[in-house]
CSV table of C-alpha atoms (C1' of nucleotides) in Angstrom, one decimal:
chain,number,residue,atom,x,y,z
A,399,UNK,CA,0.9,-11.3,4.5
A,400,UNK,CA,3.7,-11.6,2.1
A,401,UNK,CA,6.3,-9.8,4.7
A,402,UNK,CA,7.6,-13.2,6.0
A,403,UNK,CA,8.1,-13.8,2.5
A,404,UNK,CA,10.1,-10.6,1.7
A,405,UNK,CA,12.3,-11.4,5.1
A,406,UNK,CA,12.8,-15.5,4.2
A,407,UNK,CA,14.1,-13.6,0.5
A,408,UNK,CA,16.2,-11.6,1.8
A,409,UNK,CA,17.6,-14.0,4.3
A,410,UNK,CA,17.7,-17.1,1.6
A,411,UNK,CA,21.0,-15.0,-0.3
A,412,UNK,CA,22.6,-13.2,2.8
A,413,UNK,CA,22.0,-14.8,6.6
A,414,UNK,CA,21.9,-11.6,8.6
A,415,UNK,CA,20.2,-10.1,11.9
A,416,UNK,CA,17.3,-8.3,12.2
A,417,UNK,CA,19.1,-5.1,12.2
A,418,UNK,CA,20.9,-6.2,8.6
A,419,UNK,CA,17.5,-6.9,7.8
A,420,UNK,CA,16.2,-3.2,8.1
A,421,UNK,CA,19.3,-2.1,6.5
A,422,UNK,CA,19.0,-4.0,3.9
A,423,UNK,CA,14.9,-3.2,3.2
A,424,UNK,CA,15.8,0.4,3.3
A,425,UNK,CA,19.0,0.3,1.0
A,426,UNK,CA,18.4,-2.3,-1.3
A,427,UNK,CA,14.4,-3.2,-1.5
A,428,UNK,CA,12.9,-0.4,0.0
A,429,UNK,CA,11.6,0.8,-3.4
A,430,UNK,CA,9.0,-2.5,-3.5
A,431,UNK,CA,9.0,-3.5,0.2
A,432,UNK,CA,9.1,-1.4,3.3
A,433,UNK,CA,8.7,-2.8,6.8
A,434,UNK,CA,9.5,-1.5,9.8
A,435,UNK,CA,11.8,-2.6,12.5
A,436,UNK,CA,9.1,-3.7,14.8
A,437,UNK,CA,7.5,-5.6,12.4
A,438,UNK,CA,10.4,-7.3,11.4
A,439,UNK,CA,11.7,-8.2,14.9
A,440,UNK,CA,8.5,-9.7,15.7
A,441,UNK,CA,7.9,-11.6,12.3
A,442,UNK,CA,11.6,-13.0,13.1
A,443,UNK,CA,10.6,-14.1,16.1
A,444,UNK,CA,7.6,-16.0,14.5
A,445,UNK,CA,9.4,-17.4,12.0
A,446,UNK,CA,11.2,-19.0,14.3
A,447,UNK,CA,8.6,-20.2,16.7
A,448,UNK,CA,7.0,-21.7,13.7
A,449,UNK,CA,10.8,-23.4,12.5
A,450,UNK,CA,11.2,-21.3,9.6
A,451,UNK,CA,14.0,-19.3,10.4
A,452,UNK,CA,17.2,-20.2,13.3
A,453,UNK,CA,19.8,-18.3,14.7
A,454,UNK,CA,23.3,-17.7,16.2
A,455,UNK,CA,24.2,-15.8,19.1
A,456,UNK,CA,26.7,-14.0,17.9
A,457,UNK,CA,29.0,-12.2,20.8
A,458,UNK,CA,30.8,-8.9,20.1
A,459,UNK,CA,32.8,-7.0,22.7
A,460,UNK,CA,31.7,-3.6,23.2
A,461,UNK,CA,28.4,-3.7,20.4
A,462,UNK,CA,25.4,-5.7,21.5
A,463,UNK,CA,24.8,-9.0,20.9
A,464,UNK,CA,23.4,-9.8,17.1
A,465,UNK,CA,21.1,-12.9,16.7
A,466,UNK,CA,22.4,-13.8,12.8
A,467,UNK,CA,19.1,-15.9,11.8
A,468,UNK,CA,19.3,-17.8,8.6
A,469,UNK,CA,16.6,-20.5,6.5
A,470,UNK,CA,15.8,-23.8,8.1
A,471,UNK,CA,15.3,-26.2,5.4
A,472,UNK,CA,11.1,-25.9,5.9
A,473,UNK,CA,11.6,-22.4,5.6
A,474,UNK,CA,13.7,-22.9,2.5
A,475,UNK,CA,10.2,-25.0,1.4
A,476,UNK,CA,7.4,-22.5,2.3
A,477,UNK,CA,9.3,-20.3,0.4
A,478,UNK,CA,9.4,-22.6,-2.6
A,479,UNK,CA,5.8,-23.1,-2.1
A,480,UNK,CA,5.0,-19.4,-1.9
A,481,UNK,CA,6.7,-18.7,-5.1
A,482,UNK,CA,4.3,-21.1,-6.8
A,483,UNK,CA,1.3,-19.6,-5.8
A,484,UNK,CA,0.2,-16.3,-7.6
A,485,UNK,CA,0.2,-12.8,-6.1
A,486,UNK,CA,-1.8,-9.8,-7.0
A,487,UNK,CA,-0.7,-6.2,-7.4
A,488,UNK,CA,-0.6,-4.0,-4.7
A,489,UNK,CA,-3.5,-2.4,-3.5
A,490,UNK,CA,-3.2,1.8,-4.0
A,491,UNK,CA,-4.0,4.0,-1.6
A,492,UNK,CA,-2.4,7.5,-2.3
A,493,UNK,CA,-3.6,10.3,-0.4
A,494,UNK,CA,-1.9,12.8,-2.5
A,495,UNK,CA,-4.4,11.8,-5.4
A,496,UNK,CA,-7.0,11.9,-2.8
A,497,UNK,CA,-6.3,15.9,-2.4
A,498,UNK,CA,-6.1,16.5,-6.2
A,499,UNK,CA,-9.5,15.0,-6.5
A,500,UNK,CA,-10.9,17.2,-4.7
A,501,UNK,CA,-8.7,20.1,-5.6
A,502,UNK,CA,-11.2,22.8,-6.4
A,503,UNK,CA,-11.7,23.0,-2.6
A,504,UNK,CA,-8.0,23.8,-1.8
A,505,UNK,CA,-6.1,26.9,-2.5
A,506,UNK,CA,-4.7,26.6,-5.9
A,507,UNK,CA,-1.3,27.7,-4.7
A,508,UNK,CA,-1.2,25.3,-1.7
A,509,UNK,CA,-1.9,22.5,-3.9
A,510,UNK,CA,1.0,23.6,-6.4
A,511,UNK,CA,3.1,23.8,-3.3
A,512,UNK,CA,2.4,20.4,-1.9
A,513,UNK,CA,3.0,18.8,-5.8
A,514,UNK,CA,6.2,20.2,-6.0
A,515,UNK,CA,7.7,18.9,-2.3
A,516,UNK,CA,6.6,15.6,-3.5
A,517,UNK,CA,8.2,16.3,-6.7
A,518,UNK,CA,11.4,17.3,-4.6
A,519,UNK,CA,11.1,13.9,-3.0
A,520,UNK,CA,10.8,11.6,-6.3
A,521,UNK,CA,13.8,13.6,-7.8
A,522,UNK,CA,15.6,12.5,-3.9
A,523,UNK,CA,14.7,9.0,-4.6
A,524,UNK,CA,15.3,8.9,-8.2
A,525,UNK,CA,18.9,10.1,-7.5
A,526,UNK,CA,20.1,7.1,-5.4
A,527,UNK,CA,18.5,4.8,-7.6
A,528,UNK,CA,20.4,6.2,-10.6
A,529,UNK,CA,23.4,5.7,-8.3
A,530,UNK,CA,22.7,2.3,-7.4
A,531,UNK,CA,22.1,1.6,-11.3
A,532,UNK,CA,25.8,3.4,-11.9
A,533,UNK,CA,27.7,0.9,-9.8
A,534,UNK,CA,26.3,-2.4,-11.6
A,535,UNK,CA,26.4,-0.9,-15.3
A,536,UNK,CA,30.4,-0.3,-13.9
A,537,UNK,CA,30.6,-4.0,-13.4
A,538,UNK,CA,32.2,-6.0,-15.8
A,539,UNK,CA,29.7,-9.1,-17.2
A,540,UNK,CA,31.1,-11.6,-15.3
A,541,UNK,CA,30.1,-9.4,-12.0
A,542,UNK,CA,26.8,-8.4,-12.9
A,543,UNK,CA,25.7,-12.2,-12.9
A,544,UNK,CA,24.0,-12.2,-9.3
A,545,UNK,CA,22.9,-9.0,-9.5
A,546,UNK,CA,20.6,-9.0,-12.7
A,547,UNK,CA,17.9,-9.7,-10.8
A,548,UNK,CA,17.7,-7.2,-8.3
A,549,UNK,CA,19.1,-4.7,-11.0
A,550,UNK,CA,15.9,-5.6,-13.3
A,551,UNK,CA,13.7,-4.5,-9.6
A,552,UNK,CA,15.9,-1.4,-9.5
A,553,UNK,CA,14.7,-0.7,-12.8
A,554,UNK,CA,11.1,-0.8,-11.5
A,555,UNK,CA,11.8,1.7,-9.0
A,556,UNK,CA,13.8,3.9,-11.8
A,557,UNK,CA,10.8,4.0,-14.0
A,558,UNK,CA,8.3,4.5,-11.2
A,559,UNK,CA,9.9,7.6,-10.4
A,560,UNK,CA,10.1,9.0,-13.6
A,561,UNK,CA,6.7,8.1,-14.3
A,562,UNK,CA,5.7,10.3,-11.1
A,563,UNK,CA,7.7,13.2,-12.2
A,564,UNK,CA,6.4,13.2,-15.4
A,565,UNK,CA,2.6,13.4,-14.4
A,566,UNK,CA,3.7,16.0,-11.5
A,567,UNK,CA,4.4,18.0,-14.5
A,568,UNK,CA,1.6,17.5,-16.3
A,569,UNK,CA,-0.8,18.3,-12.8
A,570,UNK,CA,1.6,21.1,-12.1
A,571,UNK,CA,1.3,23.0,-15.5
A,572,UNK,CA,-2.8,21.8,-15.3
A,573,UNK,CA,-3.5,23.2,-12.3
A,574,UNK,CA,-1.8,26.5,-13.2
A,575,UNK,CA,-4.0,26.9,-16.2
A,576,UNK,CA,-6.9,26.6,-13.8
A,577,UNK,CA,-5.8,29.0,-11.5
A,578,UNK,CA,-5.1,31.4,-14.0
A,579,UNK,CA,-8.8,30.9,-14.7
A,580,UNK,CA,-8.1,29.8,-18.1
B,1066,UNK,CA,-5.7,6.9,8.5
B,1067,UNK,CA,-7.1,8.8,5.5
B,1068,UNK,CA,-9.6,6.5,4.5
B,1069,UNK,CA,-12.1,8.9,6.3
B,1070,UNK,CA,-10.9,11.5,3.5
B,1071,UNK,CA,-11.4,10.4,0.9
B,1072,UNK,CA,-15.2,9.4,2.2
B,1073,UNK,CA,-15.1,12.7,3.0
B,1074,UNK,CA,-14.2,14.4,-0.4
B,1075,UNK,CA,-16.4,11.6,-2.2
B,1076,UNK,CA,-19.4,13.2,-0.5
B,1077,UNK,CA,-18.4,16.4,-0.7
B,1078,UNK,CA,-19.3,16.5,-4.2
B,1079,UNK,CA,-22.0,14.1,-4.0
B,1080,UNK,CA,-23.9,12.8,-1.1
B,1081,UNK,CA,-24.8,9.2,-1.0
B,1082,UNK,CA,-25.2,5.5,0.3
B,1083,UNK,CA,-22.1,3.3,1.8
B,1084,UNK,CA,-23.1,1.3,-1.2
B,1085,UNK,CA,-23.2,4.7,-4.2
B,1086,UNK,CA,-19.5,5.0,-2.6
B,1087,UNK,CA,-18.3,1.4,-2.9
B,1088,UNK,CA,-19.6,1.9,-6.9
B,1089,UNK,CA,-17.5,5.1,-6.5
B,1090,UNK,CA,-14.5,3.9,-4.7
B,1091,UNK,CA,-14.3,1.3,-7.5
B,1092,UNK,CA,-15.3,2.8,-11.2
B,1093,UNK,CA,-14.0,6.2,-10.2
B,1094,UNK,CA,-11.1,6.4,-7.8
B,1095,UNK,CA,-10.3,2.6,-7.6
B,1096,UNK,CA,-6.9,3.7,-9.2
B,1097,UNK,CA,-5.9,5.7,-6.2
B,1098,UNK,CA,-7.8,4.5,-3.6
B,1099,UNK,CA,-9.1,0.9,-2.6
B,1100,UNK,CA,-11.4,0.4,0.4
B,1101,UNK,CA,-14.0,-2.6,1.1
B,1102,UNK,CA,-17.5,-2.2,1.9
B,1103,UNK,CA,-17.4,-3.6,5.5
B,1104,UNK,CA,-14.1,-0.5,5.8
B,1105,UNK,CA,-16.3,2.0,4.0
B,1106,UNK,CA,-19.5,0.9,6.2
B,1107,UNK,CA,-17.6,1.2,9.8
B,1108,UNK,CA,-15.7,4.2,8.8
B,1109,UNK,CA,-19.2,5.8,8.1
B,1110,UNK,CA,-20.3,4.9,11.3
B,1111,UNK,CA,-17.6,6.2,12.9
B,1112,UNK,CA,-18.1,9.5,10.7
B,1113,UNK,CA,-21.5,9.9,11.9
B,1114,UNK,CA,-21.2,9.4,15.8
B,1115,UNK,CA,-18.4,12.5,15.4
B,1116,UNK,CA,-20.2,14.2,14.2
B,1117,UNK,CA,-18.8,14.8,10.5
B,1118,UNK,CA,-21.2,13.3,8.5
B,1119,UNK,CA,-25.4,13.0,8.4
B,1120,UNK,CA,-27.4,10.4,6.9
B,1121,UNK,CA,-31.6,10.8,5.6
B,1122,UNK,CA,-33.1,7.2,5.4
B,1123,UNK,CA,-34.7,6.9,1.7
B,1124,UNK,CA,-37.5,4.2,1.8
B,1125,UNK,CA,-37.6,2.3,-1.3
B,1126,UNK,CA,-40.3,0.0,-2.3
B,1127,UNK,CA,-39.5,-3.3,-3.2
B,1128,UNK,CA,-35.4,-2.3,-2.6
B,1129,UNK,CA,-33.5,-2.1,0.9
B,1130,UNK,CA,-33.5,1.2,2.4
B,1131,UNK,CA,-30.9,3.5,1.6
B,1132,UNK,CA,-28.4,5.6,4.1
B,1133,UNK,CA,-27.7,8.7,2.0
B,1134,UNK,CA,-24.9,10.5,3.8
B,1135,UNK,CA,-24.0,14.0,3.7
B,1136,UNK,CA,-21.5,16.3,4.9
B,1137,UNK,CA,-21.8,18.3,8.3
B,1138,UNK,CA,-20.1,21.4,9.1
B,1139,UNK,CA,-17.6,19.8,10.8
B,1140,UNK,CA,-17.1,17.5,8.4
B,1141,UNK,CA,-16.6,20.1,6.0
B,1142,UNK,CA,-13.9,21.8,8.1
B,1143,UNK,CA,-12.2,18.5,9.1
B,1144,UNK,CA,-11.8,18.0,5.5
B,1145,UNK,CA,-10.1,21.7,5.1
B,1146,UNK,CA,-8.0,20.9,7.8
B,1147,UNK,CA,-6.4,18.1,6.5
B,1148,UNK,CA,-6.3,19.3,3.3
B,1149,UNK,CA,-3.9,21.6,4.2
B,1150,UNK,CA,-1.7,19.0,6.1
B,1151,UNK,CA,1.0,17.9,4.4
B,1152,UNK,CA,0.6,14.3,2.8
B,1153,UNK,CA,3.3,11.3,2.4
B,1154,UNK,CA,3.6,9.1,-0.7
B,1155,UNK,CA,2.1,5.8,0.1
B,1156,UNK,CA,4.6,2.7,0.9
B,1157,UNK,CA,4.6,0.4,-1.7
B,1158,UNK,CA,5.0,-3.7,-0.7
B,1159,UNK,CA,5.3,-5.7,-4.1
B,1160,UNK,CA,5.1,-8.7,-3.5
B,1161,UNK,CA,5.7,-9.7,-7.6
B,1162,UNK,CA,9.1,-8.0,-7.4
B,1163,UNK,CA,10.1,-10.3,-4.2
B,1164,UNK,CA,9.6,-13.1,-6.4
B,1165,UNK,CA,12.2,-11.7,-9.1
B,1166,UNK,CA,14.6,-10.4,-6.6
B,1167,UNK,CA,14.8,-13.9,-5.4
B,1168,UNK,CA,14.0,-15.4,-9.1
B,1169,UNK,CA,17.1,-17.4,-9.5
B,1170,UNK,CA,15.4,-19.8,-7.2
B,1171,UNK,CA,12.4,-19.7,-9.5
B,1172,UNK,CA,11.5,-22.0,-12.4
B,1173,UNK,CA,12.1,-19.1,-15.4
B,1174,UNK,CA,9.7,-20.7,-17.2
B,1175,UNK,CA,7.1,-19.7,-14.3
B,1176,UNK,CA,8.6,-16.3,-13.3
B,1177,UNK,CA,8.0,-15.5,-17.2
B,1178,UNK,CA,4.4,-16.7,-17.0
B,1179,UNK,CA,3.1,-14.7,-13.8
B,1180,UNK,CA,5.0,-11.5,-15.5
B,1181,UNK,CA,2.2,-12.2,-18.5
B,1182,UNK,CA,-0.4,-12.5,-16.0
B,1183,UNK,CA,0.3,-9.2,-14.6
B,1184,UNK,CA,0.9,-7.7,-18.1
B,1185,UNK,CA,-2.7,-8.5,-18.8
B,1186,UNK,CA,-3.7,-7.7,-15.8
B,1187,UNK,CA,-2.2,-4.1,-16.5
B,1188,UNK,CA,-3.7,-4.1,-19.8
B,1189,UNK,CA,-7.2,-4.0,-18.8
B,1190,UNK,CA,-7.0,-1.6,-16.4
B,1191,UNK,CA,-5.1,0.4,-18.8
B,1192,UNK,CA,-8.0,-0.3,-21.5
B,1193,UNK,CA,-10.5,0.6,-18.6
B,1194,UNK,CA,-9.1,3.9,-18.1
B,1195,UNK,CA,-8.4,4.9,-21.6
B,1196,UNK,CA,-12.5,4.5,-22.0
B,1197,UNK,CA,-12.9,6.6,-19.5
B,1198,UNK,CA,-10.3,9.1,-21.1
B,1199,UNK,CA,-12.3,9.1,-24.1
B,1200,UNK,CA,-15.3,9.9,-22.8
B,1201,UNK,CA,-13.7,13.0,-20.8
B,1202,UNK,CA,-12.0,14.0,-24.2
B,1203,UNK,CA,-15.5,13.7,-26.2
B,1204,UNK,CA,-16.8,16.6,-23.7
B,1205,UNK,CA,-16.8,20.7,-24.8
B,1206,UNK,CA,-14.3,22.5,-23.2
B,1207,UNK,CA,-17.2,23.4,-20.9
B,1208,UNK,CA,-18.5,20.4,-19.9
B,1209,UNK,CA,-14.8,19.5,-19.0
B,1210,UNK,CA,-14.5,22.2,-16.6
B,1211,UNK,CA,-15.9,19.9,-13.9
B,1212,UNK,CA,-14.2,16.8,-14.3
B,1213,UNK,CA,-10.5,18.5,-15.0
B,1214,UNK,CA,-9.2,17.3,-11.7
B,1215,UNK,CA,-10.5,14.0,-11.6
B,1216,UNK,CA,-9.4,13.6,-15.2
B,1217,UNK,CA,-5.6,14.3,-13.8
B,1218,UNK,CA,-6.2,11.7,-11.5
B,1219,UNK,CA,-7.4,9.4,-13.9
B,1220,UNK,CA,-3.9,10.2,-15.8
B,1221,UNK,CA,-2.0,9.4,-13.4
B,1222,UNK,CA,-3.8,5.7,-13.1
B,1223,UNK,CA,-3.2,5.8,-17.2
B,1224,UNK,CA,0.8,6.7,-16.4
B,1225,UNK,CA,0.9,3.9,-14.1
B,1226,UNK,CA,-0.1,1.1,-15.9
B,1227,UNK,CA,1.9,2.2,-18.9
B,1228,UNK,CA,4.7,2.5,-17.1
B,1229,UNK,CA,4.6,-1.2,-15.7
B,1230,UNK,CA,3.6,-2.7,-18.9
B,1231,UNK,CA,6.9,-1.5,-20.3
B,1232,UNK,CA,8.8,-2.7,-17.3
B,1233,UNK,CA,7.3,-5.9,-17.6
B,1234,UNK,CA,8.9,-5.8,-21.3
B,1235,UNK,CA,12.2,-5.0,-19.6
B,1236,UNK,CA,12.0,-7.3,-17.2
B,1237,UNK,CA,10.5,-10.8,-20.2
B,1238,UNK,CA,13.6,-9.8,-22.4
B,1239,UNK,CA,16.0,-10.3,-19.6
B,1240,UNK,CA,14.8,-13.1,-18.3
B,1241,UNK,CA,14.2,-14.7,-21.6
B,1242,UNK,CA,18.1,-13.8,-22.1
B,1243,UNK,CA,19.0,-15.5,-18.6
B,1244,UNK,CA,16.7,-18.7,-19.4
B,1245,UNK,CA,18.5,-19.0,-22.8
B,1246,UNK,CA,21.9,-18.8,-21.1
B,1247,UNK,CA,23.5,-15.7,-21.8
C,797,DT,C1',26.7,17.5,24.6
C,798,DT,C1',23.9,16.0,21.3
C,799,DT,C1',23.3,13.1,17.7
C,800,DC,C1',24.3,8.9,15.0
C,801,DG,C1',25.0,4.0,14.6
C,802,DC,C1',24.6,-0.3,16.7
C,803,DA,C1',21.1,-3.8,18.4
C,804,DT,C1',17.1,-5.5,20.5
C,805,DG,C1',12.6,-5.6,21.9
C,806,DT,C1',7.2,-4.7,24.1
C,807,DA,C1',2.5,-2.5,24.2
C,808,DA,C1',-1.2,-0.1,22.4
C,809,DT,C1',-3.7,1.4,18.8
C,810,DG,C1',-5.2,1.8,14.1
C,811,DA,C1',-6.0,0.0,9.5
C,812,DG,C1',-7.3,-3.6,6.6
C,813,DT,C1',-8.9,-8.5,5.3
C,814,DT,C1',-11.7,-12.6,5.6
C,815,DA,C1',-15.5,-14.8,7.1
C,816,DC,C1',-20.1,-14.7,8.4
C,817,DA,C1',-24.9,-13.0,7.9
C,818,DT,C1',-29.5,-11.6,5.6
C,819,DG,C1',-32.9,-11.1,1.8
C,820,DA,C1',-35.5,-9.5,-2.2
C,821,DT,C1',-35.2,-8.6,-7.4
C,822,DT,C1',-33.4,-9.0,-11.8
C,823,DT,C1',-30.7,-11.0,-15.3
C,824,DT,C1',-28.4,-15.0,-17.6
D,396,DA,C1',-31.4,-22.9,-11.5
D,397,DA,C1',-27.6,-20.0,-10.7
D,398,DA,C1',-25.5,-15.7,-10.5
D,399,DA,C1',-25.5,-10.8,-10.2
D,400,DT,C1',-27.3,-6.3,-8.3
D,401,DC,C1',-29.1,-3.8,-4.5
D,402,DA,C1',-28.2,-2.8,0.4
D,403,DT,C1',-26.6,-3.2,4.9
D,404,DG,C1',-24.0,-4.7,8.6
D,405,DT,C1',-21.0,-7.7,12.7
D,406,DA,C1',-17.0,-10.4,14.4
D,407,DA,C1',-12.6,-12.3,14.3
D,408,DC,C1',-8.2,-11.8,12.9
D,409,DT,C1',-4.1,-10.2,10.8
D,410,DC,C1',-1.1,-6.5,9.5
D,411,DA,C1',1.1,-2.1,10.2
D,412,DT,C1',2.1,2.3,12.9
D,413,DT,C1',3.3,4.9,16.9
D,414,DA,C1',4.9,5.2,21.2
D,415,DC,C1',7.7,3.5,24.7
D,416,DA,C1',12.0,1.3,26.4
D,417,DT,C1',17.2,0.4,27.0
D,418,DG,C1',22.2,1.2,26.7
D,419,DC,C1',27.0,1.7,24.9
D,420,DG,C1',30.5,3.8,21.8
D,421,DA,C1',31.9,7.0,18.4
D,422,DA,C1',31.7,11.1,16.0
D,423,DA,C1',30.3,16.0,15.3
DNA sequence: TTTCGCATGTAATGAGTTACATGATTTT
DNA sequence: AAAATCATGTAACTCATTACATGCGAAA
């Protein structure tokens, strides 16, 4: 439900197509909000229906056409509106945990296995994020200014990894106990 | 799609109503995995006419009947199956962290107040599962040997809300810093 | 020559939420 | 008298994923 809200974000800072859009979920908000390109094409194209969002035609030679949408002013004012009203935490559904649950069923090594690919990928995400962090902790004060906040949700996404690799540990060196029958 | 799984491994263990799960989706493996009765109820329907799951009618007096669902063979072998398919981390969409990516255009004052919310929001749960710890660690090594996986489960719910209850720290200082001017 | 980046979409299906629906018993 | 617990479901809708679809230019 809150996608439109992600997209009107995004678009409130930095007017851009829907392509920028994608870009911009997977490089710089893709560790709190992930969407599709579908689903963003055809949200776009509600938003607009519904007066939310307009756009340019913007003509390139030799690179298709970009539609660069941007906030109406009643977009600019659902958004407002939306900021006021609360939001709950994400609903969880991780199947990974799922499998652990029921781990005594699965081959101890398997399991192992599987915990340490998705360690590999944590440590994979965990990597850029400490990159991104790098290049604002280079900034000088002054530059840093508009980027405090999305620093502060990059911090989210710094922790959250961490967190997971801490408690892959723990499962990791858990589970070998058990299937050293100890 | 793996909502049918973890019906799956909840019956595995112990066979029951749509209603015994719901309990169970939401005082056991609510930290993991969220589903709704009218999901839970349709999925088990769907379970049953493949053929991967049973149900006995209990008669009650003076209570509505009970459905109390088993495992087939095939269900049991389903659930190997995808056990040993390889499983994603689940996509996060935070809508909380949309509002502080976009929180210069948001009364601090109210930014700061819906971080609180969510801090005692996280606090319960956190209280919740540290009960629940407690009872696990009040068990004989024996007793434990049944509940060791679930318990790692229930760590990683424990990790998680710890984890955001100090980024919500983070994240009050800084914006108590950026509402006082600095 | 195959893949990557650019740039946009539609259609079908699956997953999840909200609303509607019933009805007895027990607790507050 | 109202709310919570037990116990089950249907229907409508919205949200998200997968598959399908096109087409050029640049790089590997």
């Amino acid at each position: 439900m809150s996608l439109r809200f992600a997209i009107l974000t995004l678009l409130e800072s930095d007017p851009g197509s829907g392509y920028d859009l994608m870009r911009h979920f997977k490089a710089g908000i893709g560790h709190f909000w992930n969407a599709s390109h579908q689903q963003v094409y055809q949200e776009l194209g509600k938003l607009n229906s519904e007066g939310l969002v307009e756009f340019e035609v913007e003509h390139q030679s030799e690179r298709p056409d970009r539609k660069v949408y941007r906030l109406t002013p009643p977009g600019q004012s659902a958004l407002a509106e939306w900021r006021l009203q609360p939001v709950r935490p994400p609903k969880v559904n991780d199947a990974l945990l799922v499998k652990v649950y029921g781990g005594l069923n699965v081959p101890p090594a398997q399991l192992l296995a599987e915990l340490e690919e998705h360690a590999v990928l944590h440590r994979e995400r965990l990597e850029e994020y400490r990159a991104s962090e790098a290049r604002f902790l280079a900034m000088t004060p002054e530059e840093r200014v508009p980027y405090r906040l999305p620093y502060l949700t990059l911090r989210r996404g710094i922790l959250y990894e961490q967190d997971w690799l801490r408690w892959l540990d723990e499962a990791r060196v858990e589970l070998e106990q058990m299937a050293a029958g100890s």
